[in-house]
PDB file of C-alpha atoms in Angstrom:
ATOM      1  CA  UNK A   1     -86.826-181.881 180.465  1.00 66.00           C
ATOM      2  CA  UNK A   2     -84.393-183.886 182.758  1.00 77.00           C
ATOM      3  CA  UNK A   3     -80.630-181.728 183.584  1.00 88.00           C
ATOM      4  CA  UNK A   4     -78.263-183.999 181.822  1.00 94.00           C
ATOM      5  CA  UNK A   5     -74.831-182.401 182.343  1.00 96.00           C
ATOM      6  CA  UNK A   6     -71.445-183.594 181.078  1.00 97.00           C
ATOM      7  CA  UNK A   7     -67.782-181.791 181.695  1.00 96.00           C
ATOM      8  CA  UNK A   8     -65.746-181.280 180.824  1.00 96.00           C
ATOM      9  CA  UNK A   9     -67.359-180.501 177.495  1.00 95.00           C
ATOM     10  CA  UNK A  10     -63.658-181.327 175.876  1.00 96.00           C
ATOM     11  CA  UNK A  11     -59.972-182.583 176.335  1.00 95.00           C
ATOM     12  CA  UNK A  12     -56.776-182.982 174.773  1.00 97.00           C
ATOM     13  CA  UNK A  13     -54.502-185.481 175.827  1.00 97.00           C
ATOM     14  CA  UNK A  14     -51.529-187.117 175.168  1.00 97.00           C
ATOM     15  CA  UNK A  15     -51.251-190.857 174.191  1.00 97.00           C
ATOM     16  CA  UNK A  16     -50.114-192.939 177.276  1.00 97.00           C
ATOM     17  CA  UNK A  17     -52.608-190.576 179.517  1.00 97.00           C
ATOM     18  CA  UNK A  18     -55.847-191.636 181.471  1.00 96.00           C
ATOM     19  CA  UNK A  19     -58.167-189.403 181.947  1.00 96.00           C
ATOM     20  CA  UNK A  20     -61.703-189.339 182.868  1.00 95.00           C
ATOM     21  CA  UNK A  21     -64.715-187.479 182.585  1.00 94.00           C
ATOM     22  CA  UNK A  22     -68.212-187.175 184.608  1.00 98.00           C
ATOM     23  CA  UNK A  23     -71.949-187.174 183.699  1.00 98.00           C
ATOM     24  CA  UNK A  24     -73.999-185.756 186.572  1.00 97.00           C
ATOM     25  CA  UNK A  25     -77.808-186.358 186.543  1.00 96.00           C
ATOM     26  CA  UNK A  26     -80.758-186.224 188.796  1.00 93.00           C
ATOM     27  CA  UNK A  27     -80.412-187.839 192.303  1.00 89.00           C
ATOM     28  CA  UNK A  28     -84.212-189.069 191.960  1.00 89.00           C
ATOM     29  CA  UNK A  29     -86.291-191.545 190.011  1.00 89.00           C
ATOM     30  CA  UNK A  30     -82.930-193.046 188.831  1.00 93.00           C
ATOM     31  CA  UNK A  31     -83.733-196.196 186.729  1.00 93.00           C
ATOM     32  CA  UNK A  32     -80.538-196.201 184.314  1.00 94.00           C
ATOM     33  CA  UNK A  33     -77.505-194.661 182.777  1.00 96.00           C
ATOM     34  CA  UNK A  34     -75.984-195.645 179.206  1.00 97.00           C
ATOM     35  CA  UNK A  35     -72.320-194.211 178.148  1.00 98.00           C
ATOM     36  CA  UNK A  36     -71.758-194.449 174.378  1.00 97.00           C
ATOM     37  CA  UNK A  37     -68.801-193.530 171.982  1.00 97.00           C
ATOM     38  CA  UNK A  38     -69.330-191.661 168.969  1.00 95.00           C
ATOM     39  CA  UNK A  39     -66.442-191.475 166.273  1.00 95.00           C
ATOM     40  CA  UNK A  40     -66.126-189.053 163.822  1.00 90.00           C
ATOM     41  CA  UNK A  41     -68.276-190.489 160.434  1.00 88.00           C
ATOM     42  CA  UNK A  42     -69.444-193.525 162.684  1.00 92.00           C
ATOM     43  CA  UNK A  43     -72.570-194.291 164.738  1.00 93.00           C
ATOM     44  CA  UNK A  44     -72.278-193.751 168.352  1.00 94.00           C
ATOM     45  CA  UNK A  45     -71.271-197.376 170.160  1.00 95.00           C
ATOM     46  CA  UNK A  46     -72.634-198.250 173.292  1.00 95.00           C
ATOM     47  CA  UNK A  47     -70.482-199.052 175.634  1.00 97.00           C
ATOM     48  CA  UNK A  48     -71.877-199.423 178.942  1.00 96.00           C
ATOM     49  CA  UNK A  49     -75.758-199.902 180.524  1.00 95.00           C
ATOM     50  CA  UNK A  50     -75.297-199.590 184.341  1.00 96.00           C
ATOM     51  CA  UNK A  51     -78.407-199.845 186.554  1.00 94.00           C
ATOM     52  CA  UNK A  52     -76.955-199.938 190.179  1.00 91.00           C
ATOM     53  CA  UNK A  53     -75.704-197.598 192.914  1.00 91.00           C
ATOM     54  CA  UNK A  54     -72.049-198.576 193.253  1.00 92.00           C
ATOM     55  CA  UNK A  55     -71.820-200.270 189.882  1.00 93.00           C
ATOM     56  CA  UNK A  56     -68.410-200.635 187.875  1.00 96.00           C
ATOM     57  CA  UNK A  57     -68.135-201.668 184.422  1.00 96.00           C
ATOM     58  CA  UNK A  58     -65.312-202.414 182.606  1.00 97.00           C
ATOM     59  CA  UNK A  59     -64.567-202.964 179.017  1.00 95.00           C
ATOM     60  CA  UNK A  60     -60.754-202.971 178.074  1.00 95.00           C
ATOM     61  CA  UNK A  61     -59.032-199.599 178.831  1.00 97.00           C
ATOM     62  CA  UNK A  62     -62.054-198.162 179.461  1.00 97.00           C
ATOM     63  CA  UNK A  63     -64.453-198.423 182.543  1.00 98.00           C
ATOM     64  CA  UNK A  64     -67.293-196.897 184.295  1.00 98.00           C
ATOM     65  CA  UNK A  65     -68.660-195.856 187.775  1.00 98.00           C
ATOM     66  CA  UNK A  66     -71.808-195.258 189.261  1.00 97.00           C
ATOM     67  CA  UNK A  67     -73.325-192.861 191.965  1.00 97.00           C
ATOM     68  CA  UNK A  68     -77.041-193.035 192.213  1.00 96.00           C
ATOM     69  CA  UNK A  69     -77.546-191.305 195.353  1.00 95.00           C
ATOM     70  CA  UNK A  70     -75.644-188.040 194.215  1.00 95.00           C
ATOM     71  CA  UNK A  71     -76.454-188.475 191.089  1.00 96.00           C
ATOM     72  CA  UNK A  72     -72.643-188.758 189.171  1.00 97.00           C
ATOM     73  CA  UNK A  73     -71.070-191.582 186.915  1.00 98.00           C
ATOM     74  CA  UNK A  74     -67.232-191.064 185.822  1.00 98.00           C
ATOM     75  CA  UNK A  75     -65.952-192.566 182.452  1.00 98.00           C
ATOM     76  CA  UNK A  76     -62.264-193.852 182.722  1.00 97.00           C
ATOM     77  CA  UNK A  77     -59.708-194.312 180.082  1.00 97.00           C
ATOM     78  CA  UNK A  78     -56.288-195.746 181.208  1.00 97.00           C
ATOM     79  CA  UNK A  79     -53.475-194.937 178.575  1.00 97.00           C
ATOM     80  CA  UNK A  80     -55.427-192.830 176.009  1.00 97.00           C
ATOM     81  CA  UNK A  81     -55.006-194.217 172.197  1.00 97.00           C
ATOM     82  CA  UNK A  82     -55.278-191.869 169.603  1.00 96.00           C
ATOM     83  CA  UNK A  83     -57.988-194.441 168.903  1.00 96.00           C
ATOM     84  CA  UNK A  84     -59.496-193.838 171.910  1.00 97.00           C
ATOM     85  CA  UNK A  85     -60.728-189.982 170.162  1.00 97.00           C
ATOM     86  CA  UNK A  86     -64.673-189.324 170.286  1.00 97.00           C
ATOM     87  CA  UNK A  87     -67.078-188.289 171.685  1.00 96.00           C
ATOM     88  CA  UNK A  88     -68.430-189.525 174.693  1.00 97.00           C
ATOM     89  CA  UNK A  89     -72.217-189.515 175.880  1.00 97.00           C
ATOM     90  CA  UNK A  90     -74.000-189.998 178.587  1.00 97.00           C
ATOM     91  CA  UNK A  91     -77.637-190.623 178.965  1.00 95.00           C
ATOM     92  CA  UNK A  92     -79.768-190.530 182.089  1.00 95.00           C
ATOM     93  CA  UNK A  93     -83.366-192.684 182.073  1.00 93.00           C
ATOM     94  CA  UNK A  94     -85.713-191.976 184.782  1.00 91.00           C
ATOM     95  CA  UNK A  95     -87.984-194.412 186.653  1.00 88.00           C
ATOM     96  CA  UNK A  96     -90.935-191.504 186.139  1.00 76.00           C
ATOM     97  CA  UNK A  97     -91.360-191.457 182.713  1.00 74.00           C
ATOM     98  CA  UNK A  98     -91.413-192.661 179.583  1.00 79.00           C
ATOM     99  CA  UNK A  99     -88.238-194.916 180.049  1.00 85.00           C
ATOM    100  CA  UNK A 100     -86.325-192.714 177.336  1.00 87.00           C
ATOM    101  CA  UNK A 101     -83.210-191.590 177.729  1.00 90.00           C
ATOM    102  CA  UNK A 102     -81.782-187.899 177.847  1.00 92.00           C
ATOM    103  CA  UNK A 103     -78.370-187.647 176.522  1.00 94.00           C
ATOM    104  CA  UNK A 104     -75.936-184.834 178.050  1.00 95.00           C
ATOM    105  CA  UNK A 105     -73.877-183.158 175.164  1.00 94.00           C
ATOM    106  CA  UNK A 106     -70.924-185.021 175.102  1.00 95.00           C
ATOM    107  CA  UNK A 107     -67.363-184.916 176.081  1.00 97.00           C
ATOM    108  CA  UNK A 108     -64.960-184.720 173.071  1.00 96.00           C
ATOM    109  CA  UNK A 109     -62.067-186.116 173.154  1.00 97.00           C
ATOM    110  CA  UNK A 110     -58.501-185.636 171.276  1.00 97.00           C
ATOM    111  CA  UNK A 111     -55.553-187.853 172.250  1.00 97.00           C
ATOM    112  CA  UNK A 112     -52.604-186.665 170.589  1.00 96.00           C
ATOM    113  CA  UNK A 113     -49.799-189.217 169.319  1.00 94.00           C
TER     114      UNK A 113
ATOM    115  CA  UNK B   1     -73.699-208.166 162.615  1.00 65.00           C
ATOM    116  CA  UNK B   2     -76.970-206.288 163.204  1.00 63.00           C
ATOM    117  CA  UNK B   3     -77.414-203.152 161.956  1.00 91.00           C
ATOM    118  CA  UNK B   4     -79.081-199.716 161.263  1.00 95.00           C
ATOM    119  CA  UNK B   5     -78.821-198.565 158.066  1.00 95.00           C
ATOM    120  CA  UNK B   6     -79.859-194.504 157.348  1.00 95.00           C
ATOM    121  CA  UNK B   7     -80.566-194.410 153.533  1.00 87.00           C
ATOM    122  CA  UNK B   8     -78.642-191.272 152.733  1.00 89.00           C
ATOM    123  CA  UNK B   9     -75.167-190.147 154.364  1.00 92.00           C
ATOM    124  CA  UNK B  10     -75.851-186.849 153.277  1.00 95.00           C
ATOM    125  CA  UNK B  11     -78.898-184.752 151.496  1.00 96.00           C
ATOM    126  CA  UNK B  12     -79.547-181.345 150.447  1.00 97.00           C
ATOM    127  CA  UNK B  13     -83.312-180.006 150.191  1.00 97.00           C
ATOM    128  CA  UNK B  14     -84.220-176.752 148.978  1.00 97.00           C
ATOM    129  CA  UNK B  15     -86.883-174.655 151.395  1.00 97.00           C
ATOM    130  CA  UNK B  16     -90.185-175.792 151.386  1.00 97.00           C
ATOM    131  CA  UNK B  17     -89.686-179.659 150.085  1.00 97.00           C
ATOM    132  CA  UNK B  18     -91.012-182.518 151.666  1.00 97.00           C
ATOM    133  CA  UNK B  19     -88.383-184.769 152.809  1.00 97.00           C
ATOM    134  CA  UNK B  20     -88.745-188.142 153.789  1.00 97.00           C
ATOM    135  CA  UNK B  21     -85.164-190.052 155.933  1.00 97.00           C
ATOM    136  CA  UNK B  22     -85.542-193.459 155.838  1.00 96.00           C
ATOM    137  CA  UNK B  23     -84.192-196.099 158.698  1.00 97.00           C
ATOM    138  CA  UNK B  24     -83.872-199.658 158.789  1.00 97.00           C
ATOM    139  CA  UNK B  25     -82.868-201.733 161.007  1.00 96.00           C
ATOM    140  CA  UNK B  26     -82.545-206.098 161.259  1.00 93.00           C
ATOM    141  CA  UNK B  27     -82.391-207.062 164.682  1.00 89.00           C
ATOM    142  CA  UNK B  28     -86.471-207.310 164.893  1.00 90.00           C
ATOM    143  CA  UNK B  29     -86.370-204.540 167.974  1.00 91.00           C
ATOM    144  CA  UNK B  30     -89.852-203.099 168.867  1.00 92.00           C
ATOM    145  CA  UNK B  31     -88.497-199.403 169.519  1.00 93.00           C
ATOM    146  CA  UNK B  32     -86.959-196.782 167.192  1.00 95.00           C
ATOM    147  CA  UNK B  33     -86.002-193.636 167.593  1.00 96.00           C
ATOM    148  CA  UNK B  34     -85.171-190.198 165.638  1.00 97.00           C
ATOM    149  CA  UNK B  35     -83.107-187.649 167.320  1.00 97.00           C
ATOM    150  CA  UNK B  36     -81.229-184.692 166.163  1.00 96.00           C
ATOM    151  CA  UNK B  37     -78.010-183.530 166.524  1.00 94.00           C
ATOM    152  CA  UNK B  38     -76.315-179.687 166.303  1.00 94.00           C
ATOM    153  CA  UNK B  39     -73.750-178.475 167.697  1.00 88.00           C
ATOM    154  CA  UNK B  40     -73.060-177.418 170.976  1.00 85.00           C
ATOM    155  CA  UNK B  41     -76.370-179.557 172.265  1.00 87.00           C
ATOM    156  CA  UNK B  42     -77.152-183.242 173.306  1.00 83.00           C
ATOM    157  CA  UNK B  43     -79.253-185.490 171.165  1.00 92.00           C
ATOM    158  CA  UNK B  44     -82.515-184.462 171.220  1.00 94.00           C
ATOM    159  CA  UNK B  45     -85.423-186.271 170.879  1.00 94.00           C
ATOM    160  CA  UNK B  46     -87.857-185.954 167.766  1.00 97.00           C
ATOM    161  CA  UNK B  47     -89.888-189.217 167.608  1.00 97.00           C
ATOM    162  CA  UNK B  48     -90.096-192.506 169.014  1.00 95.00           C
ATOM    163  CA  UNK B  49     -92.407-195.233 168.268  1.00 95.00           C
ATOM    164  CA  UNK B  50     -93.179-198.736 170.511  1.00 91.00           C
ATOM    165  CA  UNK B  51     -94.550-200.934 167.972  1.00 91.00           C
ATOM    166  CA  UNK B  52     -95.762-200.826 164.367  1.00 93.00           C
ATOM    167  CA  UNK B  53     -98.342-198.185 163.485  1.00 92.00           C
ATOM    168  CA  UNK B  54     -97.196-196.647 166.789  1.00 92.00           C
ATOM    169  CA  UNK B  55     -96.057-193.536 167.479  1.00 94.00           C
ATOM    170  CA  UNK B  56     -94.951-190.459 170.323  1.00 94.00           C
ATOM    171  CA  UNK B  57     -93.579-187.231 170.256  1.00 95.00           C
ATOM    172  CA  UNK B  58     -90.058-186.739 171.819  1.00 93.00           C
ATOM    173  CA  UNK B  59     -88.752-183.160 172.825  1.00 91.00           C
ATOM    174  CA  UNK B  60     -88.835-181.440 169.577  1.00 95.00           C
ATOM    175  CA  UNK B  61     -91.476-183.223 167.432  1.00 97.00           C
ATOM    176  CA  UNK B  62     -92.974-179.189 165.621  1.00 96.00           C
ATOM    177  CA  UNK B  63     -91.966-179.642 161.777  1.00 96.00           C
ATOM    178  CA  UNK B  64     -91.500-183.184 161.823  1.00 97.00           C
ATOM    179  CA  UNK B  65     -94.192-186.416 161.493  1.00 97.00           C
ATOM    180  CA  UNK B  66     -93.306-190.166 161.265  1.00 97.00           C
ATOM    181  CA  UNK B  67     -94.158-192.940 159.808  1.00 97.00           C
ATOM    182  CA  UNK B  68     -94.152-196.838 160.907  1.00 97.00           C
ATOM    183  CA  UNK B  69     -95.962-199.001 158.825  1.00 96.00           C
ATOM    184  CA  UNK B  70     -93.371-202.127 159.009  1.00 96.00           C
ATOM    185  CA  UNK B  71     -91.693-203.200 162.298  1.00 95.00           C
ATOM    186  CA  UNK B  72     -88.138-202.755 160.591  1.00 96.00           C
ATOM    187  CA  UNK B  73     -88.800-199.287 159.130  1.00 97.00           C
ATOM    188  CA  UNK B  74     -89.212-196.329 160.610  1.00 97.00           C
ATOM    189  CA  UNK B  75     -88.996-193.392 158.664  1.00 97.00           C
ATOM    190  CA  UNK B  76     -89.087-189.087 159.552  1.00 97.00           C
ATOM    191  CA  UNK B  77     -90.893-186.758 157.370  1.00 98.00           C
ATOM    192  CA  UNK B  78     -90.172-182.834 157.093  1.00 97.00           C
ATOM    193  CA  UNK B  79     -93.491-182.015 155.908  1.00 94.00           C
ATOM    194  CA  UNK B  80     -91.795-178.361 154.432  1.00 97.00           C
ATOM    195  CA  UNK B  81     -88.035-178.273 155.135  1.00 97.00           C
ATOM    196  CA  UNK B  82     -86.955-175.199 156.493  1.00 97.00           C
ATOM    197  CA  UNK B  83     -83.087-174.050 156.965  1.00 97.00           C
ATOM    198  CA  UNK B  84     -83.458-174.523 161.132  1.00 96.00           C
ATOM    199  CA  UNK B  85     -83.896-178.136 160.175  1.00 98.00           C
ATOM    200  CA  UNK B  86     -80.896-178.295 159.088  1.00 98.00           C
ATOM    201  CA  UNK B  87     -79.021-181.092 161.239  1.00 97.00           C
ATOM    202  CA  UNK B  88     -77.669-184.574 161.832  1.00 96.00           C
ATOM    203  CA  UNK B  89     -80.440-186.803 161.820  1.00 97.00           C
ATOM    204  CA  UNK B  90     -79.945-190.453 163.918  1.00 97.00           C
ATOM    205  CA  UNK B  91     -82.350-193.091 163.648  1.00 97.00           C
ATOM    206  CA  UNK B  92     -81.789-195.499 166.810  1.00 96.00           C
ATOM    207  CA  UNK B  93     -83.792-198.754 167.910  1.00 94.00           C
ATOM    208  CA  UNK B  94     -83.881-200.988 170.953  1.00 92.00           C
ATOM    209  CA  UNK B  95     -85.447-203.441 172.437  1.00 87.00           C
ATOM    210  CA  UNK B  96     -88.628-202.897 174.584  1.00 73.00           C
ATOM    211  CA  UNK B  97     -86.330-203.417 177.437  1.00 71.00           C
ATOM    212  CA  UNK B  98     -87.017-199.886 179.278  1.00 76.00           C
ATOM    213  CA  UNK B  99     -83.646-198.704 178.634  1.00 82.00           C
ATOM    214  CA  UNK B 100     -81.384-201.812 180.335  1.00 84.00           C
ATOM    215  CA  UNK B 101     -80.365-202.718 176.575  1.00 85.00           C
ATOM    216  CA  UNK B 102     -78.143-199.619 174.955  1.00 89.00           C
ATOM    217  CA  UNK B 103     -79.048-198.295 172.157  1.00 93.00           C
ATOM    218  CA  UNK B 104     -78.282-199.390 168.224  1.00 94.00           C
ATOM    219  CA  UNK B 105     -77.473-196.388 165.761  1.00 96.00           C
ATOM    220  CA  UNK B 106     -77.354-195.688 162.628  1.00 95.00           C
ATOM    221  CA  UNK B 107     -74.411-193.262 161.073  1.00 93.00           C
ATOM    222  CA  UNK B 108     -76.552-190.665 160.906  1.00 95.00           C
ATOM    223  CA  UNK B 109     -77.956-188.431 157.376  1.00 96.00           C
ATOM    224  CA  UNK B 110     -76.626-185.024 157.313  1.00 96.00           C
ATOM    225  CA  UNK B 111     -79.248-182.844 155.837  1.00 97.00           C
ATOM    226  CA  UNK B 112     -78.655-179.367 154.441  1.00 97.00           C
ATOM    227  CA  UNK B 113     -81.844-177.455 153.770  1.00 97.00           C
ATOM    228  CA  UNK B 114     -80.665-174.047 151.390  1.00 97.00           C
TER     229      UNK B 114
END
């Protein structure tokens, strides 16, 4: 089983903070990464698929970098919402397998108003 | 908007019953997916099946069997629930894109085995 690892595992913030979190995974066979946010009572949302070393994504407040060769991606959030509270996954998909993802176990976040 | 939908929100099973979770989803993808959920761990992987008729074992398949006889169904069987199965149960589907499409979700059944 692929080392997934995500940290911090959670955070409290105050609206109007960024903040950002990292998913570490292996440094070989790298094929993908997906983040996704999960709200409370929803389904988890994903939000980026990033396949290249040196990739940013971007999607309103939040964005995305990727590390391939030491195996890191960081999760961004400019000026936290109180909207902006969930979980956040990460999940690593190797070239030397199946092509399925492994999913770290979250970062939880809490903005506070 | 496309969707999965997870027939129950929440169930609760008594020991020993066979318990089927249903999940449907309308966006004609070729690969589902069951995971768990508990606290304190990552999704894990239960089952996952390519096609119709089709299926694999994830990471934690012991207690569990599936069941794909549609392309849009894909439904998880505890053949006799036990209290360590108690969990959040996702269903997920994608397309046969080896991983470059995310993931679709459904909310999730919360299932209490007592």
């Amino acid at each position: 089983i692929l080392n997934v690892e995500q940290s911090p595992q959670s955070l409290h913030v105050q609206e109007g903070d960024s903040t950002n979190f990292t998913c570490s995974f292996p440094s070989s066979n790298f094929y993908a990464l997906h983040w996704y946010r999960w709200e409370t009572a929803k389904s988890p949302e994903a939000l980026f698929v990033m396949t290249l070393n040196g990739d940013e994504k971007k999607k309103g407040r939040i964005s995305a970098t990727l590390n391939t060769k030491e195996g890191y991606s960081y999760l961004y959030i400019k000026g936290s919402q109180p909207e902006d509270s969930a979980t956040y996954l990460c999940a690593f998909i190797s070239s030397g397998g199946s092509y399925i993802p492994t999913f770290g176990r979250g970062t939880s976040l809490i903005v506070h108003p | 908007d496309v969707k999965v939908t997870q027939s129950s929100r929440y169930l609760v099973k008594r020991t020993g019953e066979k318990v089927f979770l249903e999940c449907v989803q309308d966006m004609d993808h070729e690969n589902m997916f069951w995971y768990r959920q508990d606290p304190g761990l990552g999704l894990r992987l239960i089952y996952f099946s390519y096609d119709v008729k089709m299926k694999e074992k994830g990471d934690i398949p012991e207690g569990y069997s599936v069941s794909r006889e549609k392309k849009e169904r894909f439904s998880l069987i505890l053949e006799s629930a036990s209290t360590n199965q108690t969990s959040m149960y996702l269903c997920a589907s994608s397309l046969q894109s080896r991983g470059l499409y995310g993931y679709t979700f459904g909310s999730g059944t919360r299932l209490t085995v007592v």
